[in-house]
């Protein structure tokens, strides 16, 4: 009954259901094959703990639904990278607000990589690293891949520069060239004769297409 009610809520929220997973189904196979945006799970039995533990460090947002408040369940849910805990019964709009928030705030990039708020989470050297977007020195595009440079470190995500900069999370950065993007507030100097700029002490080329946007960032008058 709970599953049916939640499915009704999801549809009313304007979202769609990929699949309802039973105890006999392979959760891992389904997630790897379908890459759902959100996993919604109840605490109907203790087996849920074992099935969900492998996803604690994954990009996958999980909404945990309980039929009564349970501190142990809440503590378990809080160990996940992206999770929400809610007790049924609750209004449909409560679930909608959570789904909308997760949809706006978390963006799956590729494999374990995702963006949440002001951070990008990336697999790097077999480790899972959390990078503050404000700490990124610059981005460099290579086809469908984007190189992220932070100090002496280089991170690579399988996500195009155009798609990355289209995320509201990256609104502090600006594309200056088909291959480069830098922090908006860190542009120090512009040289229009050789079409270069300096940001965080590094010199970059900038393209004619992006000149007006760069002028706006630098509070320079536009030239028609």
JSON list of C-alpha atoms in Angstrom, two decimals:
[
{"chain": "A", "resi": 1, "resn": "UNK", "atom": "CA", "xyz": [0.00, 0.00, 0.00]},
{"chain": "A", "resi": 2, "resn": "UNK", "atom": "CA", "xyz": [2.83, 2.36, 0.84]},
{"chain": "A", "resi": 3, "resn": "UNK", "atom": "CA", "xyz": [4.54, 1.65, -2.49]},
{"chain": "A", "resi": 4, "resn": "UNK", "atom": "CA", "xyz": [1.31, 2.33, -4.40]},
{"chain": "A", "resi": 5, "resn": "UNK", "atom": "CA", "xyz": [0.77, 5.60, -2.56]},
{"chain": "A", "resi": 6, "resn": "UNK", "atom": "CA", "xyz": [4.32, 6.80, -3.18]},
{"chain": "A", "resi": 7, "resn": "UNK", "atom": "CA", "xyz": [4.02, 5.92, -6.87]},
{"chain": "A", "resi": 8, "resn": "UNK", "atom": "CA", "xyz": [0.83, 8.01, -7.06]},
{"chain": "A", "resi": 9, "resn": "UNK", "atom": "CA", "xyz": [2.67, 10.90, -5.39]},
{"chain": "A", "resi": 10, "resn": "UNK", "atom": "CA", "xyz": [5.60, 10.65, -7.81]},
{"chain": "A", "resi": 11, "resn": "UNK", "atom": "CA", "xyz": [3.29, 10.83, -10.82]},
{"chain": "A", "resi": 12, "resn": "UNK", "atom": "CA", "xyz": [1.38, 13.76, -9.31]},
{"chain": "A", "resi": 13, "resn": "UNK", "atom": "CA", "xyz": [4.74, 15.50, -8.77]},
{"chain": "A", "resi": 14, "resn": "UNK", "atom": "CA", "xyz": [5.35, 15.38, -12.51]},
{"chain": "A", "resi": 15, "resn": "UNK", "atom": "CA", "xyz": [8.12, 12.78, -12.31]},
{"chain": "A", "resi": 16, "resn": "UNK", "atom": "CA", "xyz": [8.23, 9.28, -13.78]},
{"chain": "A", "resi": 17, "resn": "UNK", "atom": "CA", "xyz": [9.01, 5.88, -12.28]},
{"chain": "A", "resi": 18, "resn": "UNK", "atom": "CA", "xyz": [11.72, 3.80, -13.93]},
{"chain": "A", "resi": 19, "resn": "UNK", "atom": "CA", "xyz": [11.00, 0.59, -12.07]},
{"chain": "A", "resi": 20, "resn": "UNK", "atom": "CA", "xyz": [9.71, -0.78, -8.78]},
{"chain": "A", "resi": 21, "resn": "UNK", "atom": "CA", "xyz": [12.40, -3.07, -7.41]},
{"chain": "A", "resi": 22, "resn": "UNK", "atom": "CA", "xyz": [11.36, -6.14, -5.42]},
{"chain": "A", "resi": 23, "resn": "UNK", "atom": "CA", "xyz": [13.43, -8.13, -2.96]},
{"chain": "A", "resi": 24, "resn": "UNK", "atom": "CA", "xyz": [14.24, -10.66, -5.67]},
{"chain": "A", "resi": 25, "resn": "UNK", "atom": "CA", "xyz": [15.53, -8.06, -8.14]},
{"chain": "A", "resi": 26, "resn": "UNK", "atom": "CA", "xyz": [19.19, -7.14, -8.42]},
{"chain": "A", "resi": 27, "resn": "UNK", "atom": "CA", "xyz": [19.42, -3.54, -7.27]},
{"chain": "A", "resi": 28, "resn": "UNK", "atom": "CA", "xyz": [23.00, -3.19, -8.55]},
{"chain": "A", "resi": 29, "resn": "UNK", "atom": "CA", "xyz": [22.15, -4.45, -12.03]},
{"chain": "A", "resi": 30, "resn": "UNK", "atom": "CA", "xyz": [19.16, -2.14, -12.32]},
{"chain": "A", "resi": 31, "resn": "UNK", "atom": "CA", "xyz": [21.07, 0.96, -11.19]},
{"chain": "A", "resi": 32, "resn": "UNK", "atom": "CA", "xyz": [24.07, 0.28, -13.43]},
{"chain": "A", "resi": 33, "resn": "UNK", "atom": "CA", "xyz": [21.85, -0.36, -16.43]},
{"chain": "A", "resi": 34, "resn": "UNK", "atom": "CA", "xyz": [19.27, 2.43, -16.02]},
{"chain": "A", "resi": 35, "resn": "UNK", "atom": "CA", "xyz": [21.17, 5.12, -14.05]},
{"chain": "A", "resi": 36, "resn": "UNK", "atom": "CA", "xyz": [18.05, 6.52, -12.31]},
{"chain": "A", "resi": 37, "resn": "UNK", "atom": "CA", "xyz": [18.07, 10.15, -11.12]},
{"chain": "A", "resi": 38, "resn": "UNK", "atom": "CA", "xyz": [16.80, 9.25, -7.64]},
{"chain": "A", "resi": 39, "resn": "UNK", "atom": "CA", "xyz": [16.36, 6.04, -5.66]},
{"chain": "A", "resi": 40, "resn": "UNK", "atom": "CA", "xyz": [13.40, 5.95, -3.23]},
{"chain": "A", "resi": 41, "resn": "UNK", "atom": "CA", "xyz": [13.56, 3.27, -0.56]},
{"chain": "A", "resi": 42, "resn": "UNK", "atom": "CA", "xyz": [11.56, 2.27, 2.49]},
{"chain": "A", "resi": 43, "resn": "UNK", "atom": "CA", "xyz": [12.78, 0.65, 5.70]},
{"chain": "A", "resi": 44, "resn": "UNK", "atom": "CA", "xyz": [10.40, -2.27, 5.54]},
{"chain": "A", "resi": 45, "resn": "UNK", "atom": "CA", "xyz": [13.02, -4.84, 6.51]},
{"chain": "A", "resi": 46, "resn": "UNK", "atom": "CA", "xyz": [16.58, -5.06, 7.76]},
{"chain": "A", "resi": 47, "resn": "UNK", "atom": "CA", "xyz": [17.74, -6.31, 4.38]},
{"chain": "A", "resi": 48, "resn": "UNK", "atom": "CA", "xyz": [17.54, -2.79, 2.99]},
{"chain": "A", "resi": 49, "resn": "UNK", "atom": "CA", "xyz": [20.69, -1.94, 4.93]},
{"chain": "A", "resi": 50, "resn": "UNK", "atom": "CA", "xyz": [22.75, -4.56, 3.13]},
{"chain": "A", "resi": 51, "resn": "UNK", "atom": "CA", "xyz": [21.35, -3.74, -0.29]},
{"chain": "A", "resi": 52, "resn": "UNK", "atom": "CA", "xyz": [21.96, -0.01, -0.05]},
{"chain": "A", "resi": 53, "resn": "UNK", "atom": "CA", "xyz": [25.32, 0.18, 1.71]},
{"chain": "A", "resi": 54, "resn": "UNK", "atom": "CA", "xyz": [27.34, -0.05, -1.55]},
{"chain": "A", "resi": 55, "resn": "UNK", "atom": "CA", "xyz": [25.76, 3.23, -2.67]},
{"chain": "A", "resi": 56, "resn": "UNK", "atom": "CA", "xyz": [26.84, 5.40, 0.27]},
{"chain": "A", "resi": 57, "resn": "UNK", "atom": "CA", "xyz": [29.62, 7.06, -1.74]},
{"chain": "A", "resi": 58, "resn": "UNK", "atom": "CA", "xyz": [27.83, 7.11, -5.08]},
{"chain": "A", "resi": 59, "resn": "UNK", "atom": "CA", "xyz": [26.40, 10.14, -6.82]},
{"chain": "A", "resi": 60, "resn": "UNK", "atom": "CA", "xyz": [22.94, 8.56, -6.61]},
{"chain": "A", "resi": 61, "resn": "UNK", "atom": "CA", "xyz": [20.52, 10.58, -4.43]},
{"chain": "A", "resi": 62, "resn": "UNK", "atom": "CA", "xyz": [18.43, 8.37, -2.12]},
{"chain": "A", "resi": 63, "resn": "UNK", "atom": "CA", "xyz": [15.13, 9.31, -0.45]},
{"chain": "A", "resi": 64, "resn": "UNK", "atom": "CA", "xyz": [14.44, 7.14, 2.60]},
{"chain": "A", "resi": 65, "resn": "UNK", "atom": "CA", "xyz": [10.80, 6.76, 3.63]},
{"chain": "A", "resi": 66, "resn": "UNK", "atom": "CA", "xyz": [9.92, 5.49, 7.09]},
{"chain": "A", "resi": 67, "resn": "UNK", "atom": "CA", "xyz": [6.51, 4.68, 8.55]},
{"chain": "A", "resi": 68, "resn": "UNK", "atom": "CA", "xyz": [7.57, 6.11, 11.90]},
{"chain": "A", "resi": 69, "resn": "UNK", "atom": "CA", "xyz": [10.49, 8.12, 13.23]},
{"chain": "A", "resi": 70, "resn": "UNK", "atom": "CA", "xyz": [13.53, 5.95, 13.86]},
{"chain": "A", "resi": 71, "resn": "UNK", "atom": "CA", "xyz": [16.85, 7.49, 14.86]},
{"chain": "A", "resi": 72, "resn": "UNK", "atom": "CA", "xyz": [18.88, 4.48, 13.71]},
{"chain": "A", "resi": 73, "resn": "UNK", "atom": "CA", "xyz": [17.30, 4.69, 10.28]},
{"chain": "A", "resi": 74, "resn": "UNK", "atom": "CA", "xyz": [17.93, 8.42, 10.15]},
{"chain": "A", "resi": 75, "resn": "UNK", "atom": "CA", "xyz": [21.59, 7.99, 11.12]},
{"chain": "A", "resi": 76, "resn": "UNK", "atom": "CA", "xyz": [21.97, 5.33, 8.44]},
{"chain": "A", "resi": 77, "resn": "UNK", "atom": "CA", "xyz": [20.44, 7.60, 5.78]},
{"chain": "A", "resi": 78, "resn": "UNK", "atom": "CA", "xyz": [22.76, 10.48, 6.75]},
{"chain": "A", "resi": 79, "resn": "UNK", "atom": "CA", "xyz": [25.82, 8.41, 5.79]},
{"chain": "A", "resi": 80, "resn": "UNK", "atom": "CA", "xyz": [24.94, 8.70, 2.10]},
{"chain": "A", "resi": 81, "resn": "UNK", "atom": "CA", "xyz": [26.51, 11.39, -0.06]},
{"chain": "A", "resi": 82, "resn": "UNK", "atom": "CA", "xyz": [23.10, 12.68, -1.17]},
{"chain": "A", "resi": 83, "resn": "UNK", "atom": "CA", "xyz": [20.06, 11.65, 0.84]},
{"chain": "A", "resi": 84, "resn": "UNK", "atom": "CA", "xyz": [16.77, 12.78, 2.39]},
{"chain": "A", "resi": 85, "resn": "UNK", "atom": "CA", "xyz": [14.81, 11.16, 5.22]},
{"chain": "A", "resi": 86, "resn": "UNK", "atom": "CA", "xyz": [11.02, 11.56, 5.42]},
{"chain": "A", "resi": 87, "resn": "UNK", "atom": "CA", "xyz": [8.32, 9.92, 7.56]},
{"chain": "A", "resi": 88, "resn": "UNK", "atom": "CA", "xyz": [5.01, 8.78, 6.04]},
{"chain": "A", "resi": 89, "resn": "UNK", "atom": "CA", "xyz": [2.27, 9.98, 6.01]},
{"chain": "A", "resi": 90, "resn": "UNK", "atom": "CA", "xyz": [3.28, 13.30, 4.46]},
{"chain": "A", "resi": 91, "resn": "UNK", "atom": "CA", "xyz": [1.66, 15.67, 1.90]},
{"chain": "A", "resi": 92, "resn": "UNK", "atom": "CA", "xyz": [2.39, 15.06, -1.76]},
{"chain": "A", "resi": 93, "resn": "UNK", "atom": "CA", "xyz": [3.98, 18.51, -2.06]},
{"chain": "A", "resi": 94, "resn": "UNK", "atom": "CA", "xyz": [6.55, 17.58, 0.59]},
{"chain": "A", "resi": 95, "resn": "UNK", "atom": "CA", "xyz": [7.83, 14.82, -1.67]},
{"chain": "A", "resi": 96, "resn": "UNK", "atom": "CA", "xyz": [7.65, 17.13, -4.69]},
{"chain": "A", "resi": 97, "resn": "UNK", "atom": "CA", "xyz": [9.81, 19.75, -2.96]},
{"chain": "A", "resi": 98, "resn": "UNK", "atom": "CA", "xyz": [12.46, 17.11, -2.25]},
{"chain": "A", "resi": 99, "resn": "UNK", "atom": "CA", "xyz": [12.41, 15.74, -5.80]},
{"chain": "A", "resi": 100, "resn": "UNK", "atom": "CA", "xyz": [12.58, 19.24, -7.29]},
{"chain": "A", "resi": 101, "resn": "UNK", "atom": "CA", "xyz": [15.45, 20.18, -5.00]},
{"chain": "A", "resi": 102, "resn": "UNK", "atom": "CA", "xyz": [17.42, 17.07, -5.90]},
{"chain": "A", "resi": 103, "resn": "UNK", "atom": "CA", "xyz": [16.73, 17.62, -9.59]},
{"chain": "A", "resi": 104, "resn": "UNK", "atom": "CA", "xyz": [18.00, 21.21, -9.42]},
{"chain": "A", "resi": 105, "resn": "UNK", "atom": "CA", "xyz": [20.90, 20.70, -7.04]},
{"chain": "A", "resi": 106, "resn": "UNK", "atom": "CA", "xyz": [22.49, 17.41, -8.03]},
{"chain": "A", "resi": 107, "resn": "UNK", "atom": "CA", "xyz": [23.76, 16.66, -11.50]},
{"chain": "A", "resi": 108, "resn": "UNK", "atom": "CA", "xyz": [25.16, 13.30, -12.46]},
{"chain": "A", "resi": 109, "resn": "UNK", "atom": "CA", "xyz": [28.11, 13.73, -14.81]},
{"chain": "A", "resi": 110, "resn": "UNK", "atom": "CA", "xyz": [29.51, 10.27, -15.49]},
{"chain": "A", "resi": 111, "resn": "UNK", "atom": "CA", "xyz": [30.10, 7.13, -13.44]},
{"chain": "A", "resi": 112, "resn": "UNK", "atom": "CA", "xyz": [30.68, 8.31, -9.83]},
{"chain": "A", "resi": 113, "resn": "UNK", "atom": "CA", "xyz": [31.14, 11.99, -10.75]},
{"chain": "A", "resi": 114, "resn": "UNK", "atom": "CA", "xyz": [28.43, 14.51, -9.85]},
{"chain": "A", "resi": 115, "resn": "UNK", "atom": "CA", "xyz": [27.84, 18.14, -8.97]},
{"chain": "A", "resi": 116, "resn": "UNK", "atom": "CA", "xyz": [26.04, 19.17, -5.78]},
{"chain": "A", "resi": 117, "resn": "UNK", "atom": "CA", "xyz": [25.66, 22.78, -4.70]},
{"chain": "A", "resi": 118, "resn": "UNK", "atom": "CA", "xyz": [29.02, 24.53, -4.89]},
{"chain": "A", "resi": 119, "resn": "UNK", "atom": "CA", "xyz": [31.00, 21.32, -5.11]},
{"chain": "A", "resi": 120, "resn": "UNK", "atom": "CA", "xyz": [31.97, 18.83, -7.78]},
{"chain": "A", "resi": 121, "resn": "UNK", "atom": "CA", "xyz": [32.69, 15.25, -6.69]},
{"chain": "A", "resi": 122, "resn": "UNK", "atom": "CA", "xyz": [35.21, 13.44, -8.87]},
{"chain": "A", "resi": 123, "resn": "UNK", "atom": "CA", "xyz": [36.94, 10.06, -8.92]},
{"chain": "A", "resi": 124, "resn": "UNK", "atom": "CA", "xyz": [40.67, 10.80, -9.00]},
{"chain": "A", "resi": 125, "resn": "UNK", "atom": "CA", "xyz": [43.58, 8.39, -8.53]},
{"chain": "A", "resi": 126, "resn": "UNK", "atom": "CA", "xyz": [41.17, 5.73, -7.22]},
{"chain": "A", "resi": 127, "resn": "UNK", "atom": "CA", "xyz": [39.84, 8.14, -4.61]},
{"chain": "A", "resi": 128, "resn": "UNK", "atom": "CA", "xyz": [36.61, 10.13, -4.33]},
{"chain": "A", "resi": 129, "resn": "UNK", "atom": "CA", "xyz": [37.41, 13.86, -4.06]},
{"chain": "A", "resi": 130, "resn": "UNK", "atom": "CA", "xyz": [35.21, 16.84, -3.19]},
{"chain": "A", "resi": 131, "resn": "UNK", "atom": "CA", "xyz": [36.26, 20.04, -4.99]},
{"chain": "A", "resi": 132, "resn": "UNK", "atom": "CA", "xyz": [34.93, 23.48, -4.21]},
{"chain": "A", "resi": 133, "resn": "UNK", "atom": "CA", "xyz": [34.03, 25.02, -7.58]},
{"chain": "A", "resi": 134, "resn": "UNK", "atom": "CA", "xyz": [35.41, 28.36, -6.34]},
{"chain": "A", "resi": 135, "resn": "UNK", "atom": "CA", "xyz": [38.85, 26.70, -5.98]},
{"chain": "A", "resi": 136, "resn": "UNK", "atom": "CA", "xyz": [39.01, 25.71, -9.65]},
{"chain": "A", "resi": 137, "resn": "UNK", "atom": "CA", "xyz": [41.69, 27.72, -11.46]},
{"chain": "A", "resi": 138, "resn": "UNK", "atom": "CA", "xyz": [40.39, 26.99, -14.94]},
{"chain": "A", "resi": 139, "resn": "UNK", "atom": "CA", "xyz": [38.66, 24.44, -17.17]},
{"chain": "A", "resi": 140, "resn": "UNK", "atom": "CA", "xyz": [40.02, 23.08, -20.42]},
{"chain": "A", "resi": 141, "resn": "UNK", "atom": "CA", "xyz": [37.87, 21.31, -22.99]},
{"chain": "A", "resi": 142, "resn": "UNK", "atom": "CA", "xyz": [38.89, 18.26, -25.00]},
{"chain": "A", "resi": 143, "resn": "UNK", "atom": "CA", "xyz": [35.86, 17.16, -26.97]},
{"chain": "A", "resi": 144, "resn": "UNK", "atom": "CA", "xyz": [33.40, 15.44, -24.64]},
{"chain": "A", "resi": 145, "resn": "UNK", "atom": "CA", "xyz": [35.87, 15.65, -21.76]},
{"chain": "A", "resi": 146, "resn": "UNK", "atom": "CA", "xyz": [36.66, 18.57, -19.47]},
{"chain": "A", "resi": 147, "resn": "UNK", "atom": "CA", "xyz": [39.94, 18.95, -17.61]},
{"chain": "A", "resi": 148, "resn": "UNK", "atom": "CA", "xyz": [39.61, 20.63, -14.22]},
{"chain": "A", "resi": 149, "resn": "UNK", "atom": "CA", "xyz": [42.74, 22.35, -12.91]},
{"chain": "A", "resi": 150, "resn": "UNK", "atom": "CA", "xyz": [43.12, 23.12, -9.19]},
{"chain": "A", "resi": 151, "resn": "UNK", "atom": "CA", "xyz": [46.61, 24.15, -8.20]},
{"chain": "A", "resi": 152, "resn": "UNK", "atom": "CA", "xyz": [48.96, 21.38, -9.31]},
{"chain": "A", "resi": 153, "resn": "UNK", "atom": "CA", "xyz": [46.14, 18.86, -9.65]},
{"chain": "A", "resi": 154, "resn": "UNK", "atom": "CA", "xyz": [44.31, 17.91, -12.83]},
{"chain": "A", "resi": 155, "resn": "UNK", "atom": "CA", "xyz": [40.94, 16.12, -12.81]},
{"chain": "A", "resi": 156, "resn": "UNK", "atom": "CA", "xyz": [39.13, 14.78, -15.86]},
{"chain": "A", "resi": 157, "resn": "UNK", "atom": "CA", "xyz": [35.37, 14.30, -16.22]},
{"chain": "A", "resi": 158, "resn": "UNK", "atom": "CA", "xyz": [33.55, 12.84, -19.19]},
{"chain": "A", "resi": 159, "resn": "UNK", "atom": "CA", "xyz": [31.31, 15.87, -19.64]},
{"chain": "A", "resi": 160, "resn": "UNK", "atom": "CA", "xyz": [31.60, 18.62, -22.22]},
{"chain": "A", "resi": 161, "resn": "UNK", "atom": "CA", "xyz": [32.60, 22.13, -21.21]},
{"chain": "A", "resi": 162, "resn": "UNK", "atom": "CA", "xyz": [29.36, 23.53, -22.68]},
{"chain": "A", "resi": 163, "resn": "UNK", "atom": "CA", "xyz": [27.20, 21.22, -20.55]},
{"chain": "A", "resi": 164, "resn": "UNK", "atom": "CA", "xyz": [29.25, 21.87, -17.43]},
{"chain": "A", "resi": 165, "resn": "UNK", "atom": "CA", "xyz": [28.99, 25.65, -17.75]},
{"chain": "A", "resi": 166, "resn": "UNK", "atom": "CA", "xyz": [25.24, 25.36, -18.43]},
{"chain": "A", "resi": 167, "resn": "UNK", "atom": "CA", "xyz": [24.79, 24.12, -14.84]},
{"chain": "A", "resi": 168, "resn": "UNK", "atom": "CA", "xyz": [23.80, 26.89, -12.42]},
{"chain": "A", "resi": 169, "resn": "UNK", "atom": "CA", "xyz": [26.43, 25.49, -10.03]},
{"chain": "A", "resi": 170, "resn": "UNK", "atom": "CA", "xyz": [29.11, 26.86, -12.38]},
{"chain": "A", "resi": 171, "resn": "UNK", "atom": "CA", "xyz": [27.70, 30.38, -12.70]},
{"chain": "A", "resi": 172, "resn": "UNK", "atom": "CA", "xyz": [30.86, 31.82, -11.14]},
{"chain": "A", "resi": 173, "resn": "UNK", "atom": "CA", "xyz": [32.84, 30.77, -14.22]},
{"chain": "A", "resi": 174, "resn": "UNK", "atom": "CA", "xyz": [32.84, 32.16, -17.75]},
{"chain": "A", "resi": 175, "resn": "UNK", "atom": "CA", "xyz": [33.83, 30.66, -21.06]},
{"chain": "A", "resi": 176, "resn": "UNK", "atom": "CA", "xyz": [36.47, 32.79, -22.76]},
{"chain": "A", "resi": 177, "resn": "UNK", "atom": "CA", "xyz": [37.48, 30.47, -25.59]},
{"chain": "A", "resi": 178, "resn": "UNK", "atom": "CA", "xyz": [36.19, 27.27, -27.16]},
{"chain": "A", "resi": 179, "resn": "UNK", "atom": "CA", "xyz": [38.68, 25.42, -24.96]},
{"chain": "A", "resi": 180, "resn": "UNK", "atom": "CA", "xyz": [38.91, 27.55, -21.82]},
{"chain": "A", "resi": 181, "resn": "UNK", "atom": "CA", "xyz": [36.77, 28.82, -18.95]},
{"chain": "A", "resi": 182, "resn": "UNK", "atom": "CA", "xyz": [37.98, 30.81, -15.91]},
{"chain": "A", "resi": 183, "resn": "UNK", "atom": "CA", "xyz": [36.60, 32.32, -12.72]},
{"chain": "A", "resi": 184, "resn": "UNK", "atom": "CA", "xyz": [34.64, 35.48, -13.56]},
{"chain": "A", "resi": 185, "resn": "UNK", "atom": "CA", "xyz": [35.97, 37.55, -10.67]},
{"chain": "A", "resi": 186, "resn": "UNK", "atom": "CA", "xyz": [39.57, 36.49, -11.21]},
{"chain": "A", "resi": 187, "resn": "UNK", "atom": "CA", "xyz": [40.07, 38.10, -14.61]},
{"chain": "A", "resi": 188, "resn": "UNK", "atom": "CA", "xyz": [42.85, 40.60, -13.91]},
{"chain": "A", "resi": 189, "resn": "UNK", "atom": "CA", "xyz": [43.94, 42.01, -17.27]},
{"chain": "A", "resi": 190, "resn": "UNK", "atom": "CA", "xyz": [42.79, 42.11, -20.89]},
{"chain": "A", "resi": 191, "resn": "UNK", "atom": "CA", "xyz": [44.95, 42.64, -23.94]},
{"chain": "A", "resi": 192, "resn": "UNK", "atom": "CA", "xyz": [42.82, 43.34, -26.99]},
{"chain": "A", "resi": 193, "resn": "UNK", "atom": "CA", "xyz": [45.74, 43.61, -29.41]},
{"chain": "A", "resi": 194, "resn": "UNK", "atom": "CA", "xyz": [46.78, 39.97, -29.00]},
{"chain": "A", "resi": 195, "resn": "UNK", "atom": "CA", "xyz": [43.43, 38.82, -27.60]},
{"chain": "A", "resi": 196, "resn": "UNK", "atom": "CA", "xyz": [44.67, 37.42, -24.29]},
{"chain": "A", "resi": 197, "resn": "UNK", "atom": "CA", "xyz": [43.69, 37.82, -20.67]},
{"chain": "A", "resi": 198, "resn": "UNK", "atom": "CA", "xyz": [45.20, 37.00, -17.30]},
{"chain": "A", "resi": 199, "resn": "UNK", "atom": "CA", "xyz": [43.27, 35.14, -14.59]},
{"chain": "A", "resi": 200, "resn": "UNK", "atom": "CA", "xyz": [44.88, 33.89, -11.38]},
{"chain": "A", "resi": 201, "resn": "UNK", "atom": "CA", "xyz": [48.27, 34.71, -12.81]},
{"chain": "A", "resi": 202, "resn": "UNK", "atom": "CA", "xyz": [47.88, 32.58, -15.94]},
{"chain": "A", "resi": 203, "resn": "UNK", "atom": "CA", "xyz": [47.60, 33.95, -19.49]},
{"chain": "A", "resi": 204, "resn": "UNK", "atom": "CA", "xyz": [44.79, 32.60, -21.67]},
{"chain": "A", "resi": 205, "resn": "UNK", "atom": "CA", "xyz": [43.61, 33.34, -25.20]},
{"chain": "A", "resi": 206, "resn": "UNK", "atom": "CA", "xyz": [40.06, 34.62, -25.54]},
{"chain": "A", "resi": 207, "resn": "UNK", "atom": "CA", "xyz": [37.84, 34.27, -28.59]},
{"chain": "A", "resi": 208, "resn": "UNK", "atom": "CA", "xyz": [36.09, 37.06, -30.44]},
{"chain": "A", "resi": 209, "resn": "UNK", "atom": "CA", "xyz": [32.73, 35.39, -29.75]},
{"chain": "A", "resi": 210, "resn": "UNK", "atom": "CA", "xyz": [33.19, 35.84, -26.00]},
{"chain": "A", "resi": 211, "resn": "UNK", "atom": "CA", "xyz": [34.51, 39.44, -26.01]},
{"chain": "A", "resi": 212, "resn": "UNK", "atom": "CA", "xyz": [31.20, 41.12, -25.09]},
{"chain": "A", "resi": 213, "resn": "UNK", "atom": "CA", "xyz": [30.62, 38.78, -22.15]},
{"chain": "A", "resi": 214, "resn": "UNK", "atom": "CA", "xyz": [34.16, 39.37, -20.88]},
{"chain": "A", "resi": 215, "resn": "UNK", "atom": "CA", "xyz": [33.70, 43.14, -21.19]},
{"chain": "A", "resi": 216, "resn": "UNK", "atom": "CA", "xyz": [30.53, 42.92, -19.09]},
{"chain": "A", "resi": 217, "resn": "UNK", "atom": "CA", "xyz": [32.35, 40.96, -16.40]},
{"chain": "A", "resi": 218, "resn": "UNK", "atom": "CA", "xyz": [35.15, 43.55, -16.36]},
{"chain": "A", "resi": 219, "resn": "UNK", "atom": "CA", "xyz": [32.62, 46.44, -16.35]},
{"chain": "A", "resi": 220, "resn": "UNK", "atom": "CA", "xyz": [34.07, 47.77, -19.60]},
{"chain": "A", "resi": 221, "resn": "UNK", "atom": "CA", "xyz": [31.87, 49.59, -22.13]},
{"chain": "A", "resi": 222, "resn": "UNK", "atom": "CA", "xyz": [30.81, 47.45, -25.07]},
{"chain": "A", "resi": 223, "resn": "UNK", "atom": "CA", "xyz": [32.05, 48.22, -28.55]},
{"chain": "A", "resi": 224, "resn": "UNK", "atom": "CA", "xyz": [29.44, 47.71, -31.28]}
]
